[in-house]
Amino acid sequence: TLFPYTTLFRSIMRMGGIGDLIMLTPTLRELRRIYPEAEITIATNPAHIPVLKGLPYLNGVIPLQEAHLDSFESIIDLRWKVESPEVGGNLNTFLYKTINRVDMFARLFEIELLDKKVDVALDKDKVKNAKKQLKYNKKFEYLGIQVSTTSNTRTIPPKYIPELAKKFSKTGRKIVLIGRTESWHGRKCPIDFSTIKGRNVINLVDKPMDVGDMIALFSLMGYIIAPDSAAVHIAGALDIPCIALFGNIDPDIRTRYYPKVINIFEKMD
């Protein structure tokens, strides 16, 4: 097993992304149940610390560069453990393409998960700030749309975003556009999402926010539409109904344990 029985102070290293950290949480929660006296600290990308910070079964969440053996009795390195060799990882390609990542993390630790519900940390102060930013009013329904991802093979075709905002704003819902304008292979997105306007549209594209701010905003949504991205995993963790559009990755290996996520995916033979 990756988790040494004889040490009390352990650091688990995982760089991210956000979805991976969220899918790691059932394993972390089970490790806490099995080893109630252990001190379990996660070391990750500093920008991703808000995803896990404050979860009750962790003793701490620190930047990767602070995970040193002089501070911990053992360090468990999960970097590249669930990626395939094609992207520099150590996992067999068949397993990468067929096993849900929640299950894969559990397999790495040789534990059986009875509860596969994922978690995400939610900062109450950031939720208060998000409500102010939205001028939040409980009488409205809010639909969050993540406009893009860092990968052009996983993003919603840009031309559909203005159409989605226009169509759903006519229903009386508040439409919240979240994300940023991306460049793919040196080519900027052909549509400037930050200029989308409408009577019920709240456009937060390219607005300064960290991961904690994004989680807080999504927590206030009644529904989410998103590509294969962090927003889908946040929806899964917060039990928010979500329509997820997938490109080149089978959604079953990402969203199998998200009962309120509906996937749109064209499976190729």
PDB file of C-alpha atoms in Angstrom:
ATOM      1  CA  THR A   1       0.000   0.000   0.000  1.00  0.00           C
ATOM      2  CA  LEU A   2       1.060   3.597  -0.586  1.00  0.00           C
ATOM      3  CA  PHE A   3       0.000   4.561   2.925  1.00  0.00           C
ATOM      4  CA  PRO A   4       2.623   3.436   5.475  1.00  0.00           C
ATOM      5  CA  TYR A   5       1.130   1.909   8.598  1.00  0.00           C
ATOM      6  CA  THR A   6       4.028   2.900  10.834  1.00  0.00           C
ATOM      7  CA  THR A   7       4.098   6.668  10.319  1.00  0.00           C
ATOM      8  CA  LEU A   8       1.805   9.292  11.795  1.00  0.00           C
ATOM      9  CA  PHE A   9       2.767  12.388   9.827  1.00  0.00           C
ATOM     10  CA  ARG A  10       2.160  11.956   6.109  1.00  0.00           C
ATOM     11  CA  SER A  11       2.043  14.289   3.144  1.00  0.00           C
ATOM     12  CA  ILE A  12       0.252  13.279  -0.039  1.00  0.00           C
ATOM     13  CA  MET A  13       1.468  15.128  -3.132  1.00  0.00           C
ATOM     14  CA  ARG A  14      -0.843  15.766  -6.079  1.00  0.00           C
ATOM     15  CA  MET A  15      -0.408  18.748  -8.426  1.00  0.00           C
ATOM     16  CA  GLY A  16      -4.047  18.845  -9.628  1.00  0.00           C
ATOM     17  CA  GLY A  17      -6.026  19.635 -11.661  1.00  0.00           C
ATOM     18  CA  ILE A  18      -9.047  20.759  -9.772  1.00  0.00           C
ATOM     19  CA  GLY A  19     -11.200  17.829 -10.875  1.00  0.00           C
ATOM     20  CA  ASP A  20      -8.525  15.329  -9.873  1.00  0.00           C
ATOM     21  CA  LEU A  21      -8.290  16.804  -6.384  1.00  0.00           C
ATOM     22  CA  ILE A  22     -12.058  16.589  -6.016  1.00  0.00           C
ATOM     23  CA  MET A  23     -12.047  12.959  -7.222  1.00  0.00           C
ATOM     24  CA  LEU A  24      -9.317  12.201  -4.666  1.00  0.00           C
ATOM     25  CA  THR A  25     -11.532  13.241  -1.732  1.00  0.00           C
ATOM     26  CA  PRO A  26     -13.381   9.913  -1.196  1.00  0.00           C
ATOM     27  CA  THR A  27     -10.005   8.199  -0.763  1.00  0.00           C
ATOM     28  CA  LEU A  28      -8.775  10.885   1.628  1.00  0.00           C
ATOM     29  CA  ARG A  29     -11.961  10.612   3.658  1.00  0.00           C
ATOM     30  CA  GLU A  30     -11.627   6.822   3.860  1.00  0.00           C
ATOM     31  CA  LEU A  31      -7.962   7.091   4.877  1.00  0.00           C
ATOM     32  CA  ARG A  32      -9.040   9.298   7.761  1.00  0.00           C
ATOM     33  CA  ARG A  33     -11.619   6.696   8.818  1.00  0.00           C
ATOM     34  CA  ILE A  34      -9.038   3.883   8.689  1.00  0.00           C
ATOM     35  CA  TYR A  35      -6.247   5.894  10.339  1.00  0.00           C
ATOM     36  CA  PRO A  36      -7.983   8.304  12.757  1.00  0.00           C
ATOM     37  CA  GLU A  37      -4.730   9.233  14.528  1.00  0.00           C
ATOM     38  CA  ALA A  38      -2.724  10.004  11.386  1.00  0.00           C
ATOM     39  CA  GLU A  39      -1.868  13.540  10.375  1.00  0.00           C
ATOM     40  CA  ILE A  40      -2.754  13.814   6.691  1.00  0.00           C
ATOM     41  CA  THR A  41      -1.611  16.842   4.738  1.00  0.00           C
ATOM     42  CA  ILE A  42      -2.094  17.454   1.019  1.00  0.00           C
ATOM     43  CA  ALA A  43       0.594  19.221  -0.976  1.00  0.00           C
ATOM     44  CA  THR A  44      -0.655  20.655  -4.257  1.00  0.00           C
ATOM     45  CA  ASN A  45      -0.430  23.493  -6.743  1.00  0.00           C
ATOM     46  CA  PRO A  46      -0.745  26.691  -4.662  1.00  0.00           C
ATOM     47  CA  ALA A  47      -3.557  27.952  -6.894  1.00  0.00           C
ATOM     48  CA  HIS A  48      -5.580  24.803  -6.119  1.00  0.00           C
ATOM     49  CA  ILE A  49      -5.304  24.914  -2.323  1.00  0.00           C
ATOM     50  CA  PRO A  50      -8.851  26.350  -1.902  1.00  0.00           C
ATOM     51  CA  VAL A  51     -10.322  23.155  -3.419  1.00  0.00           C
ATOM     52  CA  LEU A  52      -9.433  21.168  -0.274  1.00  0.00           C
ATOM     53  CA  LYS A  53      -8.585  23.702   2.415  1.00  0.00           C
ATOM     54  CA  GLY A  54     -10.825  23.273   5.427  1.00  0.00           C
ATOM     55  CA  LEU A  55     -12.103  19.761   4.721  1.00  0.00           C
ATOM     56  CA  PRO A  56     -12.503  18.129   8.146  1.00  0.00           C
ATOM     57  CA  TYR A  57     -10.533  14.958   7.406  1.00  0.00           C
ATOM     58  CA  LEU A  58      -7.360  16.815   6.421  1.00  0.00           C
ATOM     59  CA  ASN A  59      -4.858  18.343   8.813  1.00  0.00           C
ATOM     60  CA  GLY A  60      -3.678  20.816   6.223  1.00  0.00           C
ATOM     61  CA  VAL A  61      -3.239  21.773   2.577  1.00  0.00           C
ATOM     62  CA  ILE A  62       0.120  23.247   1.587  1.00  0.00           C
ATOM     63  CA  PRO A  63       2.010  24.275  -1.573  1.00  0.00           C
ATOM     64  CA  LEU A  64       3.906  21.447  -3.277  1.00  0.00           C
ATOM     65  CA  GLN A  65       7.278  23.069  -2.604  1.00  0.00           C
ATOM     66  CA  GLU A  66       6.698  22.846   1.162  1.00  0.00           C
ATOM     67  CA  ALA A  67       6.427  19.042   1.175  1.00  0.00           C
ATOM     68  CA  HIS A  68       9.831  18.039   2.557  1.00  0.00           C
ATOM     69  CA  LEU A  69      10.853  14.911   4.423  1.00  0.00           C
ATOM     70  CA  ASP A  70      12.197  17.029   7.265  1.00  0.00           C
ATOM     71  CA  SER A  71       8.574  18.074   7.962  1.00  0.00           C
ATOM     72  CA  PHE A  72       6.854  14.711   7.398  1.00  0.00           C
ATOM     73  CA  GLU A  73       7.702  11.113   8.282  1.00  0.00           C
ATOM     74  CA  SER A  74       6.611  10.000   4.805  1.00  0.00           C
ATOM     75  CA  ILE A  75       5.658  11.602   1.512  1.00  0.00           C
ATOM     76  CA  ILE A  76       3.306   9.830  -0.890  1.00  0.00           C
ATOM     77  CA  ASP A  77       3.779  11.154  -4.399  1.00  0.00           C
ATOM     78  CA  LEU A  78       0.656  10.882  -6.585  1.00  0.00           C
ATOM     79  CA  ARG A  79       2.006  13.107  -9.326  1.00  0.00           C
ATOM     80  CA  TRP A  80       1.526  11.411 -12.719  1.00  0.00           C
ATOM     81  CA  LYS A  81       0.113   8.286 -11.044  1.00  0.00           C
ATOM     82  CA  VAL A  82      -3.259   8.453 -12.821  1.00  0.00           C
ATOM     83  CA  GLU A  83      -2.079   9.812 -16.182  1.00  0.00           C
ATOM     84  CA  SER A  84      -1.182   7.696 -19.192  1.00  0.00           C
ATOM     85  CA  PRO A  85       2.318   7.508 -20.743  1.00  0.00           C
ATOM     86  CA  GLU A  86       1.080   9.589 -23.683  1.00  0.00           C
ATOM     87  CA  VAL A  87       0.984  12.635 -21.406  1.00  0.00           C
ATOM     88  CA  GLY A  88       4.008  11.686 -19.299  1.00  0.00           C
ATOM     89  CA  GLY A  89       2.206   9.581 -16.708  1.00  0.00           C
ATOM     90  CA  ASN A  90       2.775   6.153 -15.204  1.00  0.00           C
ATOM     91  CA  LEU A  91      -0.643   4.554 -15.644  1.00  0.00           C
ATOM     92  CA  ASN A  92      -1.408   1.872 -18.207  1.00  0.00           C
ATOM     93  CA  THR A  93      -3.294   3.476 -21.126  1.00  0.00           C
ATOM     94  CA  PHE A  94      -6.135   0.948 -20.972  1.00  0.00           C
ATOM     95  CA  LEU A  95      -6.724   1.688 -17.279  1.00  0.00           C
ATOM     96  CA  TYR A  96      -6.495   5.418 -17.965  1.00  0.00           C
ATOM     97  CA  LYS A  97      -9.286   5.145 -20.528  1.00  0.00           C
ATOM     98  CA  THR A  98     -11.581   2.757 -18.665  1.00  0.00           C
ATOM     99  CA  ILE A  99     -11.451   3.256 -14.893  1.00  0.00           C
ATOM    100  CA  ASN A 100     -13.146   6.123 -13.122  1.00  0.00           C
ATOM    101  CA  ARG A 101     -10.570   8.282 -11.398  1.00  0.00           C
ATOM    102  CA  VAL A 102     -12.326   8.045  -8.020  1.00  0.00           C
ATOM    103  CA  ASP A 103     -11.789   4.294  -8.195  1.00  0.00           C
ATOM    104  CA  MET A 104      -8.233   4.651  -9.492  1.00  0.00           C
ATOM    105  CA  PHE A 105      -7.123   6.743  -6.528  1.00  0.00           C
ATOM    106  CA  ALA A 106      -8.611   4.150  -4.174  1.00  0.00           C
ATOM    107  CA  ARG A 107      -6.793   1.358  -6.028  1.00  0.00           C
ATOM    108  CA  LEU A 108      -3.491   3.168  -5.589  1.00  0.00           C
ATOM    109  CA  PHE A 109      -3.997   3.028  -1.815  1.00  0.00           C
ATOM    110  CA  GLU A 110      -5.404  -0.508  -1.927  1.00  0.00           C
ATOM    111  CA  ILE A 111      -8.604   0.464  -0.157  1.00  0.00           C
ATOM    112  CA  GLU A 112     -12.262  -0.190  -0.910  1.00  0.00           C
ATOM    113  CA  LEU A 113     -14.566   2.802  -0.976  1.00  0.00           C
ATOM    114  CA  LEU A 114     -18.023   2.318   0.473  1.00  0.00           C
ATOM    115  CA  ASP A 115     -18.847   6.001   0.003  1.00  0.00           C
ATOM    116  CA  LYS A 116     -17.811   7.511  -3.340  1.00  0.00           C
ATOM    117  CA  LYS A 117     -19.400  10.909  -2.819  1.00  0.00           C
ATOM    118  CA  VAL A 118     -16.857  13.628  -3.665  1.00  0.00           C
ATOM    119  CA  ASP A 119     -16.269  16.801  -1.642  1.00  0.00           C
ATOM    120  CA  VAL A 120     -15.074  20.319  -2.276  1.00  0.00           C
ATOM    121  CA  ALA A 121     -14.218  23.022   0.257  1.00  0.00           C
ATOM    122  CA  LEU A 122     -16.583  25.982   0.403  1.00  0.00           C
ATOM    123  CA  ASP A 123     -15.409  29.239   1.978  1.00  0.00           C
ATOM    124  CA  LYS A 124     -18.346  31.007   3.681  1.00  0.00           C
ATOM    125  CA  ASP A 125     -16.737  34.431   3.331  1.00  0.00           C
ATOM    126  CA  LYS A 126     -16.250  33.897  -0.387  1.00  0.00           C
ATOM    127  CA  VAL A 127     -19.908  32.838  -0.695  1.00  0.00           C
ATOM    128  CA  LYS A 128     -20.913  36.135   0.947  1.00  0.00           C
ATOM    129  CA  ASN A 129     -18.717  38.037  -1.518  1.00  0.00           C
ATOM    130  CA  ALA A 130     -20.170  36.058  -4.423  1.00  0.00           C
ATOM    131  CA  LYS A 131     -23.688  37.013  -3.347  1.00  0.00           C
ATOM    132  CA  LYS A 132     -22.685  40.671  -3.362  1.00  0.00           C
ATOM    133  CA  GLN A 133     -21.073  40.309  -6.782  1.00  0.00           C
ATOM    134  CA  LEU A 134     -24.231  38.741  -8.214  1.00  0.00           C
ATOM    135  CA  LYS A 135     -26.614  40.968  -6.247  1.00  0.00           C
ATOM    136  CA  TYR A 136     -28.050  37.603  -5.332  1.00  0.00           C
ATOM    137  CA  ASN A 137     -31.799  37.345  -4.895  1.00  0.00           C
ATOM    138  CA  LYS A 138     -33.446  34.079  -3.859  1.00  0.00           C
ATOM    139  CA  LYS A 139     -36.511  34.753  -5.977  1.00  0.00           C
ATOM    140  CA  PHE A 140     -34.453  34.159  -9.151  1.00  0.00           C
ATOM    141  CA  GLU A 141     -32.996  30.946 -10.500  1.00  0.00           C
ATOM    142  CA  TYR A 142     -29.336  31.199 -11.483  1.00  0.00           C
ATOM    143  CA  LEU A 143     -27.785  29.244 -14.355  1.00  0.00           C
ATOM    144  CA  GLY A 144     -23.993  29.134 -14.422  1.00  0.00           C
ATOM    145  CA  ILE A 145     -22.261  28.566 -17.742  1.00  0.00           C
ATOM    146  CA  GLN A 146     -18.539  27.858 -17.886  1.00  0.00           C
ATOM    147  CA  VAL A 147     -17.593  29.330 -21.229  1.00  0.00           C
ATOM    148  CA  SER A 148     -14.343  27.507 -22.022  1.00  0.00           C
ATOM    149  CA  THR A 149     -11.510  25.251 -20.892  1.00  0.00           C
ATOM    150  CA  THR A 150      -7.767  25.230 -21.438  1.00  0.00           C
ATOM    151  CA  SER A 151      -8.145  22.451 -24.042  1.00  0.00           C
ATOM    152  CA  ASN A 152      -9.877  23.076 -27.368  1.00  0.00           C
ATOM    153  CA  THR A 153     -10.821  19.371 -27.585  1.00  0.00           C
ATOM    154  CA  ARG A 154     -12.790  19.620 -24.343  1.00  0.00           C
ATOM    155  CA  THR A 155     -14.458  23.008 -24.660  1.00  0.00           C
ATOM    156  CA  ILE A 156     -17.975  23.894 -25.805  1.00  0.00           C
ATOM    157  CA  PRO A 157     -17.792  25.206 -29.406  1.00  0.00           C
ATOM    158  CA  PRO A 158     -17.460  28.959 -28.804  1.00  0.00           C
ATOM    159  CA  LYS A 159     -20.251  29.917 -31.204  1.00  0.00           C
ATOM    160  CA  TYR A 160     -22.798  28.225 -28.947  1.00  0.00           C
ATOM    161  CA  ILE A 161     -22.071  30.288 -25.831  1.00  0.00           C
ATOM    162  CA  PRO A 162     -23.820  33.525 -26.969  1.00  0.00           C
ATOM    163  CA  GLU A 163     -26.761  31.418 -28.187  1.00  0.00           C
ATOM    164  CA  LEU A 164     -27.047  29.614 -24.845  1.00  0.00           C
ATOM    165  CA  ALA A 165     -26.932  32.890 -22.912  1.00  0.00           C
ATOM    166  CA  LYS A 166     -29.607  34.441 -25.147  1.00  0.00           C
ATOM    167  CA  LYS A 167     -31.898  31.413 -25.104  1.00  0.00           C
ATOM    168  CA  PHE A 168     -31.873  30.808 -21.360  1.00  0.00           C
ATOM    169  CA  SER A 169     -32.031  34.503 -20.401  1.00  0.00           C
ATOM    170  CA  LYS A 170     -35.507  34.568 -22.002  1.00  0.00           C
ATOM    171  CA  THR A 171     -36.714  32.073 -19.396  1.00  0.00           C
ATOM    172  CA  GLY A 172     -36.348  34.642 -16.635  1.00  0.00           C
ATOM    173  CA  ARG A 173     -33.282  32.970 -15.134  1.00  0.00           C
ATOM    174  CA  LYS A 174     -30.157  34.912 -14.292  1.00  0.00           C
ATOM    175  CA  ILE A 175     -27.387  33.669 -16.576  1.00  0.00           C
ATOM    176  CA  VAL A 176     -23.926  33.805 -15.022  1.00  0.00           C
ATOM    177  CA  LEU A 177     -21.017  33.455 -17.453  1.00  0.00           C
ATOM    178  CA  ILE A 178     -17.851  32.238 -15.727  1.00  0.00           C
ATOM    179  CA  GLY A 179     -14.392  31.510 -17.113  1.00  0.00           C
ATOM    180  CA  ARG A 180     -11.815  33.229 -19.203  1.00  0.00           C
ATOM    181  CA  THR A 181     -10.856  33.823 -22.780  1.00  0.00           C
ATOM    182  CA  GLU A 182      -8.464  31.044 -23.733  1.00  0.00           C
ATOM    183  CA  SER A 183      -5.846  30.644 -26.456  1.00  0.00           C
ATOM    184  CA  TRP A 184      -5.426  27.231 -28.043  1.00  0.00           C
ATOM    185  CA  HIS A 185      -2.180  26.389 -29.826  1.00  0.00           C
ATOM    186  CA  GLY A 186      -1.349  30.073 -30.065  1.00  0.00           C
ATOM    187  CA  ARG A 187      -4.748  30.994 -31.514  1.00  0.00           C
ATOM    188  CA  LYS A 188      -7.103  33.114 -29.438  1.00  0.00           C
ATOM    189  CA  CYS A 189     -10.723  32.067 -29.074  1.00  0.00           C
ATOM    190  CA  PRO A 190     -12.687  33.509 -32.033  1.00  0.00           C
ATOM    191  CA  ILE A 191     -15.389  34.937 -29.753  1.00  0.00           C
ATOM    192  CA  ASP A 192     -14.796  37.483 -27.012  1.00  0.00           C
ATOM    193  CA  PHE A 193     -17.010  36.032 -24.299  1.00  0.00           C
ATOM    194  CA  SER A 194     -16.464  39.052 -22.064  1.00  0.00           C
ATOM    195  CA  THR A 195     -18.592  41.203 -24.414  1.00  0.00           C
ATOM    196  CA  ILE A 196     -21.725  39.034 -24.191  1.00  0.00           C
ATOM    197  CA  LYS A 197     -24.559  41.106 -22.774  1.00  0.00           C
ATOM    198  CA  GLY A 198     -28.247  40.685 -22.072  1.00  0.00           C
ATOM    199  CA  ARG A 199     -31.055  41.682 -19.755  1.00  0.00           C
ATOM    200  CA  ASN A 200     -30.529  38.728 -17.423  1.00  0.00           C
ATOM    201  CA  VAL A 201     -26.866  38.067 -18.201  1.00  0.00           C
ATOM    202  CA  ILE A 202     -24.228  38.538 -15.508  1.00  0.00           C
ATOM    203  CA  ASN A 203     -20.910  38.367 -17.327  1.00  0.00           C
ATOM    204  CA  LEU A 204     -17.939  37.500 -15.118  1.00  0.00           C
ATOM    205  CA  VAL A 205     -15.668  36.254 -17.922  1.00  0.00           C
ATOM    206  CA  ASP A 206     -12.054  37.350 -17.413  1.00  0.00           C
ATOM    207  CA  LYS A 207     -12.933  38.932 -14.055  1.00  0.00           C
ATOM    208  CA  PRO A 208     -10.248  38.421 -11.386  1.00  0.00           C
ATOM    209  CA  MET A 209     -11.072  35.399  -9.247  1.00  0.00           C
ATOM    210  CA  ASP A 210      -9.289  32.472  -7.684  1.00  0.00           C
ATOM    211  CA  VAL A 211     -10.489  28.887  -7.458  1.00  0.00           C
ATOM    212  CA  GLY A 212     -12.227  29.560  -4.153  1.00  0.00           C
ATOM    213  CA  ASP A 213     -14.157  32.445  -5.714  1.00  0.00           C
ATOM    214  CA  MET A 214     -15.213  30.197  -8.603  1.00  0.00           C
ATOM    215  CA  ILE A 215     -16.414  27.447  -6.253  1.00  0.00           C
ATOM    216  CA  ALA A 216     -18.402  30.017  -4.250  1.00  0.00           C
ATOM    217  CA  LEU A 217     -20.074  31.363  -7.399  1.00  0.00           C
ATOM    218  CA  PHE A 218     -21.015  27.921  -8.649  1.00  0.00           C
ATOM    219  CA  SER A 219     -22.423  27.021  -5.219  1.00  0.00           C
ATOM    220  CA  LEU A 220     -25.114  29.669  -5.745  1.00  0.00           C
ATOM    221  CA  MET A 221     -26.264  28.260  -9.068  1.00  0.00           C
ATOM    222  CA  GLY A 222     -29.444  26.266  -9.451  1.00  0.00           C
ATOM    223  CA  TYR A 223     -28.068  24.689 -12.621  1.00  0.00           C
ATOM    224  CA  ILE A 224     -24.725  24.520 -14.428  1.00  0.00           C
ATOM    225  CA  ILE A 225     -23.794  23.994 -18.069  1.00  0.00           C
ATOM    226  CA  ALA A 226     -20.130  23.222 -18.581  1.00  0.00           C
ATOM    227  CA  PRO A 227     -17.594  21.422 -20.735  1.00  0.00           C
ATOM    228  CA  ASP A 228     -15.323  18.700 -19.334  1.00  0.00           C
ATOM    229  CA  SER A 229     -13.814  20.978 -16.710  1.00  0.00           C
ATOM    230  CA  ALA A 230     -13.589  21.860 -13.025  1.00  0.00           C
ATOM    231  CA  ALA A 231     -17.181  23.121 -13.050  1.00  0.00           C
ATOM    232  CA  VAL A 232     -18.506  19.590 -13.651  1.00  0.00           C
ATOM    233  CA  HIS A 233     -16.680  18.232 -10.597  1.00  0.00           C
ATOM    234  CA  ILE A 234     -17.770  21.179  -8.458  1.00  0.00           C
ATOM    235  CA  ALA A 235     -21.365  20.472  -9.504  1.00  0.00           C
ATOM    236  CA  GLY A 236     -20.867  16.813  -8.590  1.00  0.00           C
ATOM    237  CA  ALA A 237     -19.499  17.716  -5.166  1.00  0.00           C
ATOM    238  CA  LEU A 238     -22.239  20.253  -4.403  1.00  0.00           C
ATOM    239  CA  ASP A 239     -25.113  18.173  -5.843  1.00  0.00           C
ATOM    240  CA  ILE A 240     -26.027  20.833  -8.380  1.00  0.00           C
ATOM    241  CA  PRO A 241     -27.827  19.682 -11.560  1.00  0.00           C
ATOM    242  CA  CYS A 242     -25.385  19.986 -14.433  1.00  0.00           C
ATOM    243  CA  ILE A 243     -25.299  19.347 -18.160  1.00  0.00           C
ATOM    244  CA  ALA A 244     -21.728  18.372 -19.065  1.00  0.00           C
ATOM    245  CA  LEU A 245     -20.465  18.388 -22.642  1.00  0.00           C
ATOM    246  CA  PHE A 246     -17.583  15.995 -23.234  1.00  0.00           C
ATOM    247  CA  GLY A 247     -15.183  15.932 -26.178  1.00  0.00           C
ATOM    248  CA  ASN A 248     -12.440  13.307 -26.399  1.00  0.00           C
ATOM    249  CA  ILE A 249     -12.862  11.667 -22.962  1.00  0.00           C
ATOM    250  CA  ASP A 250     -15.541   9.143 -22.016  1.00  0.00           C
ATOM    251  CA  PRO A 251     -17.559  10.866 -19.270  1.00  0.00           C
ATOM    252  CA  ASP A 252     -18.036   7.610 -17.352  1.00  0.00           C
ATOM    253  CA  ILE A 253     -14.443   7.783 -16.127  1.00  0.00           C
ATOM    254  CA  ARG A 254     -15.128  11.245 -14.720  1.00  0.00           C
ATOM    255  CA  THR A 255     -18.779  11.560 -13.671  1.00  0.00           C
ATOM    256  CA  ARG A 256     -20.015   8.036 -12.815  1.00  0.00           C
ATOM    257  CA  TYR A 257     -20.586   9.015  -9.186  1.00  0.00           C
ATOM    258  CA  TYR A 258     -22.213  12.387  -9.897  1.00  0.00           C
ATOM    259  CA  PRO A 259     -25.944  11.538  -9.957  1.00  0.00           C
ATOM    260  CA  LYS A 260     -27.068  15.043 -10.904  1.00  0.00           C
ATOM    261  CA  VAL A 261     -24.691  15.416 -13.863  1.00  0.00           C
ATOM    262  CA  ILE A 262     -26.125  14.624 -17.294  1.00  0.00           C
ATOM    263  CA  ASN A 263     -23.487  13.990 -19.947  1.00  0.00           C
ATOM    264  CA  ILE A 264     -23.594  14.841 -23.637  1.00  0.00           C
ATOM    265  CA  PHE A 265     -21.020  12.738 -25.460  1.00  0.00           C
ATOM    266  CA  GLU A 266     -20.706  11.290 -28.932  1.00  0.00           C
ATOM    267  CA  LYS A 267     -18.999   7.953 -28.503  1.00  0.00           C
ATOM    268  CA  MET A 268     -16.754   7.110 -31.454  1.00  0.00           C
ATOM    269  CA  ASP A 269     -16.276   3.523 -32.652  1.00  0.00           C
TER     270      ASP A 269
END
